[in-house]
Amino acid sequence: METIRWNLKKEQEQALREAGKLLAAGEVVAFPTETVYGLGADGLNGEAVKKIFAAKGRPVDNPLILHIADKNMIYSLASELSPLAEKLADSFWPGPLTMVVKKADSIPDEVTAGLDTVAVRMPGHPVAAALIREAGCPVAAPSANISGKPSPTNADDVAEDMMGKIAGILDGGPCGIGVESTVVDTTGECPVILRPGGITKEMLESLVGKVELDPALNGNPALKPKAPGMKYRHYAPLAPLFIVEGKTAGREIIRLMKKAAEESVKLCVISDDITLGFIKENSRRQEEVSFLSWGEGKEDLAEHLYELLRECDRIKPDFIITTAVDEKGMGLAVMNRLKKSAAYNILVADEDGLSVKSGTNFPPFVLK
Ligand code: TXA
Ligand code: MG
């Protein structure tokens, strides 16, 4: 299939019209949102939705989010909307919040994977909103990556995964937030975060008080996550990744670099500007190391994480080491993704050196 790539800087109106027509005709089009790029199809057309699963290689038991352009659209998608859901929508839409609600009969099983609930979100990106209006239907859209790869946050990363597989890509430049929306179950008394994301736990709490976290989010393999997608090892770069957290992470990474160099092991080290500056100034063996910076704080890490993981796939190191951020605010979402990428292989660096916090899959040069 030939994939059209529209540059929105040059041909916004025309591109949106054509892309909207393709969606209405049952084709798949990728588009920017404020979180990550989405892979859209008419959410009320089961056959169109199947094409999304085919293009991504996505397991069919993983349901999709329906994207809407106007709050009123949710009343025809939900069979009931709790006062809690109304309140969340009024405060955080448009924006990176996805609400799980009881589904209406009109929604095809392909979207919900047979569940009696549906996930709905009103994105804050003007291109996403305009595209949904042009299409004239709710747009079912997962992230526009091949299943298991990091989500795309720019049109080149979408093209890398989707060229030749879908009808078109709307290139709207880089996404601002960089990690996916927060998925909240609104069907009970208390909201439950099924996937942390762009709307933080603290923001939700300041509006409604108590907010729960799906206990499966802490990585305990015995617990089954309520968002089916959270059970997969997502966001995975090709090389094994492990996290070094703690006060002396920079110093310990320098020691690991030395040991890796002795064994000709090629590393990518991902961290913030300050830590990388410290590492570069204080280490001698740097030939075999690629340094990738996310910038300064956790918002920068959220914005650049997926693009850095994809960059690692191009560099092809033997191992990837990252440092961590605290789990407040956006830190919860970004550390959730990072820990999944690391398959929960985490080391702690303190005055006594390195110790294992979780995981068993560390390369030999680390534990020697
Ligand atoms: O920011 C985002 O949410 C992006 C952009 C494109 O909007 N979309 C996205 O979609 O991340 P996806 O398909 O990659 O992730 C959707 C998540 C999955 O973990 C899925 O299992 C969960 O939402 N989900 C969807 N419907 C659900 C439902 N009815 N109940 C529980 N979880 C659901
Ligand atoms: Mg995804």
Short mmCIF file of C-alpha atoms and ligand atoms in Angstrom, two decimals, residues 56 58 142-143 145 151 180 195 234-235, ligand 2:
data_model
loop_
_atom_site.label_atom_id
_atom_site.label_comp_id
_atom_site.label_asym_id
_atom_site.label_seq_id
_atom_site.Cartn_x
_atom_site.Cartn_y
_atom_site.Cartn_z
CA LYS A 56 0.63 -2.88 14.50
CA ARG A 58 -1.28 -5.94 18.15
CA PRO A 142 -3.62 3.16 19.77
CA SER A 143 -0.11 4.55 19.68
CA ASN A 145 4.15 1.99 16.79
CA SER A 151 5.56 4.78 20.96
CA GLU A 180 0.71 8.37 26.72
CA ARG A 195 -1.93 3.53 33.42
CA HIS A 234 6.03 -2.60 26.10
CA TYR A 235 8.38 0.17 25.21
MG MG B 2 0.66 1.77 22.93
#
